[in-house]
Amino acid sequence: MKSQDGRSALILATLPGDEDAADAAVRALGPDLDELEIEGINVGLTGQAEILREATDVSKDGLVRAELIAVPISVFLLLLIFGSLTAAALPVVLGVLCSLSSLLVMRLLTMWMDVSVFALNLVTGLALGLAIDYSLLIIARYRETLSAIDDPTDEDYRRASEYAVRRTRRTVIISTATIAIALGGVLMIDLGYLRSIALAGIVVVAVTAFLVLVVMPIALALLGRRIDSLMVRKVDLATPGAVMRRLLAFSTRRPLVVSVVAGAILVGLFLPFLGVKFGPVDDRVLPADSEPYVVAEQIRAEFPQLGSDIMIAVLPGETTIGEGETIASTLSQSQGVSVATSAWGTFVGGSRVAPGSHELAGDAALSAIALIPHADLDQQELLELARSVRADIDVHDGTLAGTYADELDKQQAISSRIPFVLAIVVSGLLPMVFLATGSIVIALKTMLLTGASLTASFGALVWVFQDGNLSNILGFTPTGSIDVTAPVLLLCLAFGLSMDYQIMLLSRIREEYDRSGDTAHSVTFGIERTAKVLSAAALLIGVVFLAIGTGGTTIVKILGIGLAIAVLMDAFVVRIALVPSLMLMLGRWNWWSPKWALDIYRKLGLERPHLDDVVPSTDRAPVRSHVRDAL
């Protein structure tokens, strides 16, 4: 336990009990070790329990930092969007309320289940972002309604508030259900870490939607015409900018060209993911200046014989001395194993180099062989070694424990359940889109386009976090692999969020189609009327997730940045380019559904008759008439 240069020594300790007991032990041990330091001698602590403790503290600090970054930027962007400080502050105040409520929800969940520390950043950020988005949607519809009324009275403000909430309530509820269903797929995976994040996310999203739909009408009723107080600039959210108009005009004239170009961009961004490599999480998930990371790096440098996590081969208690010696000798010859040590002796390359203590062999319920891998093996080679050793000891009814054996089990648990996850997500979300649009064709197309919006995130996952590009800027240590749970969480969360925004857009298109009966007009009108609002919503939630991505742990960075990329790609490539171009090419086929599906849609009272006497137009006159009739 002395380093090669004789300047460092290593003390190994085993902590009994579960994760809570281990966490309490290392928190008590840290100050005791600090008191032992004398001049010229530094004492450092690392190991799984200490890494988890540090990850918890870093996540708490990251939560505060993320909100300090996200909240002022969100207020500034909302001020640009609404032009009024009051209107800009309302969504943020409600978002902070929902974020704080999510902390209370997770605290209650911990009373009857373990909740992953990484849920702290992810779920509270999700609550903040969605609350701002839903509030933005309602306020934008509220102000759009008022803009169609000349010289509105106080009664008009009250009725406009009711109308805005009523017209957006179904979208918010369906969007919430969409995210909950996407996260529900994660519950199929038998990993406590993933299940806790998914369950916390489902509960928090539901609480957020409830608070928005309850608090926002009250806030609008109390504010009335004061919603536009402290105005700094005049803004028209219903009219798209010049760039948007040109893009929509080009999509109308050349929908096939737009579809092909946008599709090619997404495919190109996905290509790095074809080289993905999965590996375990270790101390390098922490910031490079954290003590567990620094000490672990020192061990790797100064104690090369312990440079990799030890693998433990556990054998049945009835294993005889002769059998144990043979197995230990054989395992020591495995390619990648440096030393095999056990009660039957220490073996290197098949030869015994030190005697063992035989009293455990045959007397204990279990016997173990500790395998120390070569220090120069990378993560993929260590995983292959664990797979090989596990196959060797399976024939002796043995099992393999350790970091890399756990990683094999984790990968197996996920890969075996992925088909069920996808089945739940697809079968659950298809009806959601159908309820919003009344079209099976649009539901299927939306599923495909939502999947396409994830391609850039998956490609970035590998290019940035596996290959190490931008690691200096983002402040993390690349390991040549990524945690296998990251793509699963990214898939379900990003899929739910992207589907959420597409439902908001498609609901408005369907609403206009019910009014006019003209597909081309409805697509153009729906995108024009929602372009600024939904693009702003995507930008705002992207800011929240990028702020989360500044968190200290690599796992939080992966999820924060990955979700931000997915949402922004969906907003500015899929929704603005692919959705309109494909809908324009399909024409009336967009609205096709089998008779049984249409019967369900009608029985639920979701279909509104076409107003064929209204001429399809982007002119505000028919819109004013329609709003007055609705009010």
XYZ file of C-alpha atoms in Angstrom:
631
model
C 0.000 0.000 0.000
C 2.936 2.309 -0.633
C 3.415 4.189 -3.888
C 6.375 3.398 -6.131
C 8.123 6.644 -5.220
C 7.471 6.098 -1.506
C 5.747 9.480 -1.068
C 2.151 8.240 -0.785
C 0.360 5.510 1.155
C -3.084 3.998 0.771
C -5.509 2.856 3.468
C -8.526 0.769 2.442
C -11.728 0.805 4.524
C -14.987 -1.110 4.168
C -18.234 0.632 5.145
C -21.055 -1.665 6.295
C -24.741 -0.915 5.804
C -26.802 0.558 2.979
C -26.184 3.769 1.004
C -27.628 5.964 3.772
C -25.321 4.388 6.374
C -22.328 4.746 4.051
C -23.180 8.380 3.345
C -23.430 9.127 7.072
C -20.096 7.373 7.637
C -18.135 9.340 5.036
C -19.700 12.633 6.131
C -18.507 11.930 9.670
C -15.140 10.615 8.496
C -14.202 13.652 6.404
C -13.785 16.132 9.298
C -11.953 13.483 11.344
C -9.420 13.032 8.545
C -8.947 16.778 8.222
C -7.960 16.923 11.880
C -5.317 14.251 11.281
C -3.451 16.372 8.727
C -0.100 17.625 9.934
C 2.523 19.744 8.229
C 3.813 18.022 5.123
C 1.126 15.308 5.082
C -2.144 15.667 3.166
C -5.032 13.237 3.676
C -7.589 12.695 0.928
C -10.724 10.536 0.676
C -12.290 8.797 -2.316
C -14.342 5.713 -3.137
C -17.921 4.983 -4.154
C -19.549 6.338 -0.980
C -17.478 9.533 -1.066
C -18.179 10.014 -4.796
C -21.930 9.713 -4.175
C -21.723 12.165 -1.273
C -19.865 14.688 -3.419
C -22.322 14.174 -6.292
C -25.189 15.009 -3.937
C -23.551 18.225 -2.764
C -22.562 19.223 -6.308
C -26.136 18.616 -7.520
C -27.562 20.862 -4.794
C -25.109 23.614 -5.668
C -25.864 23.119 -9.361
C -29.595 23.542 -8.729
C -29.081 26.949 -7.163
C -26.652 28.015 -9.903
C -29.015 26.837 -12.659
C -31.917 28.870 -11.291
C -29.713 31.924 -10.784
C -28.809 31.661 -14.478
C -32.186 30.622 -15.892
C -34.513 33.005 -14.036
C -32.987 36.386 -15.049
C -32.417 35.238 -18.635
C -36.022 34.019 -18.819
C -37.311 37.358 -17.526
C -35.243 39.193 -20.137
C -36.467 36.962 -22.996
C -40.075 37.224 -21.841
C -39.696 40.993 -21.724
C -38.635 40.907 -25.373
C -41.535 38.588 -26.185
C -44.318 40.434 -24.349
C -42.890 43.939 -24.131
C -44.368 44.316 -20.649
C -42.472 43.737 -17.418
C -45.651 42.572 -15.666
C -46.482 40.038 -18.373
C -42.840 38.884 -18.390
C -42.645 38.444 -14.617
C -45.861 36.425 -14.254
C -44.642 33.189 -15.984
C -41.327 33.312 -14.122
C -42.991 33.777 -10.726
C -45.284 30.859 -11.486
C -42.297 28.839 -12.715
C -40.390 29.406 -9.487
C -43.515 28.407 -7.535
C -43.746 25.149 -9.511
C -40.023 24.512 -9.082
C -40.287 24.935 -5.307
C -43.375 22.724 -5.294
C -41.398 20.037 -7.113
C -38.849 20.045 -4.285
C -41.666 19.453 -1.813
C -43.029 16.628 -3.986
C -39.643 14.916 -4.144
C -39.211 15.330 -0.395
C -42.526 13.539 0.115
C -41.503 10.789 -2.304
C -38.344 10.124 -0.303
C -40.531 9.148 2.649
C -41.444 5.881 0.940
C -38.858 5.371 -1.807
C -35.269 6.254 -2.722
C -35.026 9.153 -5.187
C -31.888 9.648 -7.274
C -29.896 12.772 -6.504
C -29.808 13.539 -10.231
C -33.604 13.996 -10.159
C -32.990 17.134 -8.103
C -31.653 19.135 -11.057
C -33.592 17.475 -13.831
C -37.102 17.453 -12.375
C -37.022 20.910 -10.792
C -35.688 22.308 -14.074
C -38.487 20.527 -15.930
C -41.062 22.107 -13.612
C -39.574 25.574 -14.076
C -39.397 25.270 -17.862
C -42.866 23.790 -18.370
C -44.520 26.285 -16.035
C -43.000 29.162 -18.012
C -44.021 27.534 -21.297
C -47.627 26.841 -20.313
C -47.967 30.322 -18.835
C -46.533 31.820 -22.004
C -49.068 29.893 -24.091
C -52.018 31.105 -22.021
C -50.885 34.740 -21.842
C -50.180 34.834 -25.577
C -53.675 33.497 -26.335
C -55.145 35.973 -23.831
C -53.462 38.939 -25.483
C -54.274 37.662 -28.972
C -57.937 37.476 -27.994
C -57.896 41.020 -26.642
C -56.154 42.309 -29.775
C -59.201 41.293 -31.810
C -61.470 43.528 -29.689
C -61.539 47.287 -30.223
C -61.369 49.227 -26.956
C -61.940 46.241 -24.616
C -63.830 46.804 -21.372
C -63.060 45.247 -17.980
C -65.701 42.641 -18.751
C -63.908 41.843 -22.033
C -60.693 41.294 -20.087
C -62.451 38.890 -17.745
C -64.096 36.973 -20.546
C -60.859 36.962 -22.563
C -59.106 35.367 -19.582
C -61.749 32.630 -19.386
C -61.600 32.107 -23.150
C -57.788 31.893 -23.243
C -57.675 29.310 -20.454
C -60.540 27.345 -21.975
C -58.884 27.239 -25.414
C -55.493 26.207 -24.035
C -56.630 23.885 -21.222
C -56.946 20.831 -23.444
C -53.543 21.494 -24.991
C -51.911 21.777 -21.563
C -53.616 18.619 -20.282
C -52.736 16.600 -23.381
C -49.192 17.933 -23.316
C -48.837 16.976 -19.652
C -50.200 13.515 -20.352
C -47.755 13.231 -23.250
C -44.723 13.891 -21.066
C -46.084 11.616 -18.327
C -46.576 8.759 -20.802
C -43.074 9.220 -22.191
C -41.627 9.064 -18.669
C -43.926 6.142 -17.864
C -42.016 4.030 -20.338
C -38.935 4.359 -18.115
C -40.816 2.652 -15.279
C -40.584 -0.574 -17.279
C -36.819 -0.694 -16.647
C -35.915 -2.468 -13.408
C -33.381 0.099 -12.217
C -34.196 2.140 -9.124
C -32.194 5.129 -10.360
C -34.249 5.445 -13.553
C -37.568 4.620 -11.944
C -37.140 7.270 -9.263
C -36.414 9.984 -11.830
C -39.343 8.888 -13.996
C -41.811 8.731 -11.104
C -40.658 12.061 -9.681
C -40.938 13.591 -13.156
C -44.483 12.306 -13.679
C -45.720 13.649 -10.348
C -43.964 16.996 -10.738
C -45.246 17.561 -14.292
C -48.791 16.838 -13.145
C -48.430 19.251 -10.203
C -46.999 21.910 -12.542
C -49.898 21.659 -14.980
C -52.396 21.793 -12.103
C -50.808 24.902 -10.599
C -50.659 26.656 -13.981
C -54.318 25.965 -14.800
C -55.440 27.018 -11.314
C -53.179 29.990 -10.587
C -52.977 31.560 -14.062
C -56.741 32.330 -14.430
C -56.740 33.877 -10.968
C -53.657 35.965 -11.782
C -55.118 37.167 -15.090
C -58.432 38.043 -13.434
C -56.673 40.018 -10.714
C -54.375 41.834 -13.128
C -56.961 42.603 -15.815
C -55.738 45.376 -18.057
C -52.702 45.783 -15.773
C -51.169 42.750 -17.515
C -49.680 45.266 -19.972
C -48.425 47.680 -17.329
C -44.756 48.663 -17.272
C -44.717 48.380 -21.060
C -41.300 48.906 -22.645
C -42.055 47.963 -26.272
C -45.038 47.152 -28.476
C -45.142 43.489 -29.551
C -47.456 41.597 -31.905
C -47.156 37.879 -31.173
C -49.752 36.935 -33.765
C -47.771 38.238 -36.734
C -44.678 36.293 -37.831
C -41.464 38.056 -38.645
C -40.093 38.600 -42.132
C -37.767 35.584 -41.919
C -40.639 33.301 -40.907
C -42.824 34.591 -43.706
C -40.106 33.955 -46.294
C -39.463 30.449 -44.964
C -43.162 29.587 -45.013
C -43.497 30.988 -48.506
C -40.563 28.861 -49.674
C -42.006 25.767 -47.934
C -45.293 26.373 -49.737
C -43.604 26.584 -53.132
C -40.943 23.870 -52.602
C -42.182 21.488 -49.854
C -40.242 18.514 -51.243
C -36.946 20.419 -51.300
C -37.447 21.633 -47.726
C -38.275 18.109 -46.512
C -35.218 16.545 -48.164
C -32.776 19.212 -46.946
C -34.097 19.193 -43.357
C -34.074 15.386 -43.293
C -30.495 15.276 -44.562
C -29.390 17.691 -41.822
C -30.941 15.512 -39.124
C -29.409 12.326 -40.512
C -25.974 13.952 -40.674
C -26.219 15.093 -37.062
C -27.181 11.573 -35.977
C -24.188 9.798 -37.568
C -21.776 10.140 -34.566
C -24.187 8.076 -32.473
C -23.423 5.028 -34.611
C -20.068 4.856 -32.786
C -21.540 5.012 -29.267
C -19.796 3.131 -26.450
C -21.367 2.540 -23.059
C -19.417 2.390 -19.809
C -19.820 2.777 -16.039
C -19.928 6.001 -14.075
C -16.894 6.642 -11.864
C -15.227 9.555 -10.076
C -14.710 11.373 -13.380
C -18.403 12.283 -13.376
C -17.445 14.925 -10.781
C -15.754 18.287 -11.411
C -11.995 17.957 -11.861
C -11.293 20.023 -8.725
C -13.413 17.911 -6.357
C -11.479 15.935 -3.755
C -12.765 12.430 -4.652
C -11.757 13.039 -8.273
C -8.310 14.438 -7.371
C -7.548 11.553 -4.979
C -8.759 8.935 -7.478
C -6.515 10.463 -10.162
C -3.596 10.279 -7.727
C -4.315 6.597 -7.064
C -4.423 5.855 -10.787
C -1.069 7.585 -11.239
C 0.803 6.373 -8.158
C -0.798 2.959 -7.577
C -1.047 1.482 -11.071
C -1.704 -1.976 -9.633
C -4.999 -0.593 -8.292
C -5.724 1.553 -11.314
C -8.914 -0.378 -12.102
C -11.791 -1.459 -9.919
C -11.335 -4.932 -8.471
C -13.659 -7.691 -9.675
C -14.940 -10.202 -7.113
C -15.689 -13.787 -8.203
C -17.989 -15.315 -5.570
C -18.089 -19.132 -5.327
C -20.431 -21.451 -3.411
C -19.364 -22.401 0.119
C -19.067 -26.082 -0.802
C -16.096 -25.336 -3.097
C -13.192 -27.544 -1.976
C -9.609 -26.394 -1.467
C -8.501 -28.154 -4.626
C -11.335 -26.705 -6.692
C -10.723 -23.238 -5.310
C -7.012 -23.354 -6.117
C -7.739 -24.526 -9.653
C -10.346 -21.835 -10.274
C -8.137 -19.064 -8.842
C -5.165 -20.249 -10.889
C -7.279 -20.392 -14.070
C -8.749 -16.920 -13.536
C -5.271 -15.455 -12.981
C -4.421 -16.580 -16.510
C -7.340 -14.691 -18.051
C -6.209 -12.025 -20.489
C -6.405 -8.721 -18.666
C -6.077 -10.115 -15.105
C -2.959 -9.011 -13.233
C -3.433 -10.802 -9.898
C -5.991 -13.240 -8.460
C -5.999 -13.458 -4.676
C -8.174 -15.560 -2.405
C -8.245 -17.804 0.656
C -6.484 -20.405 -1.501
C -3.534 -18.146 -2.265
C -2.408 -15.363 -4.581
C -1.863 -16.303 -8.227
C -0.180 -14.488 -11.124
C -0.315 -16.035 -14.571
C -1.406 -19.395 -13.168
C 1.403 -19.632 -10.588
C 0.966 -19.263 -6.835
C 3.089 -16.347 -5.580
C 1.794 -16.275 -1.982
C 0.010 -18.813 0.235
C -3.563 -18.352 1.377
C -5.634 -19.018 4.493
C -7.667 -22.160 3.938
C -9.974 -21.952 6.923
C -12.601 -20.113 4.841
C -12.635 -22.688 2.054
C -15.526 -25.085 2.581
C -16.457 -23.578 5.966
C -18.138 -20.317 4.929
C -21.405 -19.952 3.017
C -19.474 -18.229 0.216
C -15.857 -17.843 -0.816
C -14.425 -15.109 -3.013
C -11.570 -14.500 -5.423
C -10.442 -10.890 -5.909
C -9.286 -10.172 -9.468
C -7.093 -7.125 -10.061
C -7.116 -6.145 -13.766
C -4.133 -4.685 -15.593
C -3.914 -0.934 -15.041
C -3.732 -0.053 -18.755
C -7.127 -1.483 -19.704
C -9.762 0.983 -20.882
C -13.438 0.736 -19.977
C -14.445 -1.344 -22.979
C -11.629 -3.828 -22.328
C -12.641 -4.061 -18.666
C -16.230 -4.756 -19.666
C -15.043 -7.499 -22.009
C -12.907 -8.945 -19.199
C -15.911 -8.958 -16.836
C -17.979 -10.714 -19.500
C -15.250 -13.341 -19.989
C -14.713 -13.985 -16.258
C -18.449 -14.238 -15.685
C -18.680 -16.929 -18.361
C -15.784 -18.842 -16.737
C -17.281 -18.899 -13.235
C -20.852 -19.571 -14.371
C -19.868 -23.209 -14.917
C -18.898 -23.386 -11.216
C -22.228 -21.823 -10.101
C -20.365 -18.654 -9.192
C -21.275 -14.997 -9.635
C -19.268 -11.871 -10.440
C -19.503 -8.594 -8.515
C -17.883 -5.202 -8.952
C -18.276 -2.046 -10.995
C -17.977 -3.673 -14.404
C -20.133 -6.666 -13.527
C -22.783 -4.199 -12.349
C -22.432 -2.322 -15.637
C -23.071 -5.516 -17.620
C -26.214 -6.134 -15.567
C -27.353 -2.534 -16.065
C -26.876 -2.707 -19.823
C -28.740 -6.011 -19.941
C -31.591 -4.629 -17.836
C -32.002 -1.703 -20.249
C -31.513 -3.519 -23.570
C -34.014 -6.224 -22.596
C -36.664 -3.609 -21.777
C -36.156 -1.079 -24.571
C -38.796 -2.731 -26.830
C -41.355 -2.454 -24.009
C -40.372 1.169 -23.353
C -40.859 2.088 -26.999
C -44.134 0.153 -27.165
C -45.538 2.044 -24.167
C -44.376 5.425 -25.466
C -45.742 4.883 -28.977
C -49.026 3.245 -27.938
C -49.594 5.920 -25.306
C -48.687 8.967 -27.380
C -50.492 8.056 -30.600
C -53.914 8.518 -28.968
C -52.762 11.836 -27.491
C -51.981 13.260 -30.920
C -55.177 11.793 -32.330
C -57.228 13.479 -29.586
C -55.575 16.789 -30.449
C -55.950 16.501 -34.236
C -58.551 13.851 -35.054
C -56.198 12.343 -37.636
C -54.408 8.990 -37.625
C -52.150 10.199 -40.455
C -50.977 13.227 -38.482
C -50.532 11.096 -35.361
C -48.210 8.652 -37.165
C -46.331 11.448 -38.932
C -45.873 13.333 -35.669
C -44.362 10.273 -33.998
C -41.823 9.951 -36.810
C -40.953 13.656 -36.825
C -40.597 13.712 -33.048
C -38.167 10.822 -33.285
C -36.279 12.736 -35.973
C -35.875 15.713 -33.632
C -33.858 13.493 -31.255
C -31.183 12.653 -33.811
C -29.106 15.761 -33.156
C -29.163 15.143 -29.395
C -27.981 11.569 -29.778
C -25.229 12.619 -32.145
C -24.118 15.390 -29.785
C -24.154 12.889 -26.930
C -21.336 10.954 -28.581
C -19.470 13.791 -30.302
C -19.282 15.918 -27.150
C -19.374 13.666 -24.109
C -17.884 10.424 -25.433
C -15.287 11.834 -27.806
C -14.500 14.805 -25.546
C -15.103 17.649 -28.003
C -15.811 20.912 -26.129
C -14.824 19.244 -22.831
C -12.628 22.206 -21.871
C -15.444 24.667 -22.496
C -18.122 22.606 -20.747
C -15.826 21.557 -17.909
C -15.966 17.760 -17.800
C -13.567 14.827 -18.142
C -14.285 12.504 -21.099
C -13.931 8.776 -20.443
C -14.397 7.452 -23.979
C -17.881 6.184 -23.151
C -21.234 7.382 -21.835
C -23.592 6.039 -19.211
C -26.155 3.722 -20.808
C -28.998 5.347 -18.861
C -28.396 8.757 -20.461
C -29.841 7.920 -23.928
C -32.873 6.272 -22.305
C -33.722 9.313 -20.186
C -32.939 11.612 -23.091
C -35.154 9.558 -25.400
C -38.205 9.637 -23.137
C -37.857 13.189 -21.827
C -36.973 14.784 -25.161
C -39.613 12.732 -26.963
C -42.259 13.914 -24.517
C -41.176 17.561 -24.702
C -40.911 17.604 -28.500
C -44.281 15.902 -28.834
C -45.620 18.457 -26.368
C -44.707 21.375 -28.651
C -45.917 19.627 -31.775
C -49.299 19.036 -30.136
C -49.516 22.757 -29.346
C -48.886 23.567 -33.010
C -51.121 20.838 -34.435
C -53.968 21.757 -32.087
C -53.925 25.298 -33.478
C -53.764 24.021 -37.066
C -56.694 21.693 -36.392
C -58.638 24.517 -34.770
C -58.175 26.677 -37.876
C -59.004 23.755 -40.165
C -62.278 23.284 -38.290
C -62.957 26.975 -38.875
C -61.979 27.204 -42.535
C -61.823 23.697 -44.031
C -58.690 24.654 -46.010
C -55.586 22.585 -45.271
C -52.982 24.852 -46.895
C -54.417 27.928 -45.217
C -54.728 26.136 -41.865
C -51.092 25.025 -41.924
C -49.818 28.487 -42.826
C -52.178 30.230 -40.430
C -51.428 27.850 -37.548
C -47.664 28.199 -37.929
C -47.848 31.960 -38.356
C -50.005 32.362 -35.264
C -47.878 30.067 -33.092
C -44.407 30.630 -34.556
C -43.344 33.397 -32.209
C -44.970 31.892 -29.133
C -43.761 28.313 -29.594
C -40.304 29.371 -30.762
C -40.071 31.592 -27.694
C -41.300 28.729 -25.498
C -38.671 26.391 -26.939
C -35.994 29.028 -26.472
C -37.041 29.579 -22.863
C -37.052 25.909 -21.908
C -33.802 25.523 -23.844
C -32.298 28.238 -21.631
C -33.491 26.379 -18.528
C -31.937 23.098 -19.653
C -28.708 24.762 -20.744
C -28.544 26.323 -17.287
C -29.006 22.835 -15.826
C -26.201 21.708 -18.137
C -23.827 23.959 -16.221
C -24.236 21.563 -13.262
C -21.095 20.019 -11.844
C -21.712 16.343 -12.662
C -21.297 15.011 -16.189
C -24.617 13.136 -16.044
C -26.510 16.376 -15.388
C -24.549 18.119 -18.156
C -25.470 15.344 -20.619
C -29.169 15.516 -19.837
C -29.356 19.310 -19.667
C -27.489 19.979 -22.898
C -29.047 16.997 -24.687
C -32.577 18.122 -23.847
C -31.814 21.713 -24.869
C -30.530 20.556 -28.263
C -33.550 18.307 -28.807
C -36.069 21.040 -27.977
C -34.331 23.686 -30.093
C -33.877 21.293 -33.027
C -37.559 20.419 -32.868
C -38.516 24.109 -32.747
C -36.342 25.485 -35.530
C -35.955 22.543 -37.905
C -38.807 20.088 -37.435
C -41.723 22.398 -36.634
C -40.771 25.237 -38.945
C -39.492 23.183 -41.887
C -40.520 19.526 -41.821
C -44.010 19.799 -40.333
C -45.396 22.401 -42.787
C -43.669 20.958 -45.853
C -44.971 17.435 -45.232
C -48.469 18.664 -44.384
C -48.591 20.742 -47.540
C -47.539 17.735 -49.631
C -50.173 15.497 -48.024
C -52.994 18.035 -48.423
C -56.393 16.657 -47.402
C -54.813 13.268 -46.636
C -53.538 14.887 -43.439
C -56.993 14.528 -41.917
C -57.721 10.937 -42.876
C -58.740 8.477 -40.182
C -60.658 5.202 -40.304
C -64.375 5.478 -39.632
C -64.180 3.872 -36.190
C -61.560 6.398 -35.088
C -63.620 9.328 -36.365
C -66.656 7.971 -34.529
C -64.673 7.993 -31.280
C -63.447 11.519 -31.978
C -67.016 12.736 -32.575
C -68.470 10.921 -29.556
C -65.900 12.630 -27.351
C -67.203 15.954 -28.637
C -63.797 17.014 -29.974
C -64.790 17.701 -33.587
C -65.993 21.178 -34.457
C -67.892 21.661 -37.735
C -66.256 23.508 -40.618
C -67.412 27.083 -41.088
C -67.431 26.900 -44.868
C -68.850 30.379 -45.204
C -65.674 31.878 -43.764
C -63.191 32.656 -46.508
C -59.710 31.303 -45.615
C -57.548 34.350 -45.109
C -54.828 35.684 -42.866
C -56.743 38.957 -42.738
C -57.740 39.888 -39.197
C -61.411 40.636 -40.033
C -62.689 37.020 -39.980
C -60.497 36.353 -36.966
C -62.071 39.279 -35.111
C -65.513 37.959 -36.024
C -64.634 34.452 -34.866
C -63.268 35.718 -31.539
C -66.351 37.877 -30.910
C -68.598 34.878 -31.615
C -66.555 32.691 -29.286
C -66.629 35.248 -26.485
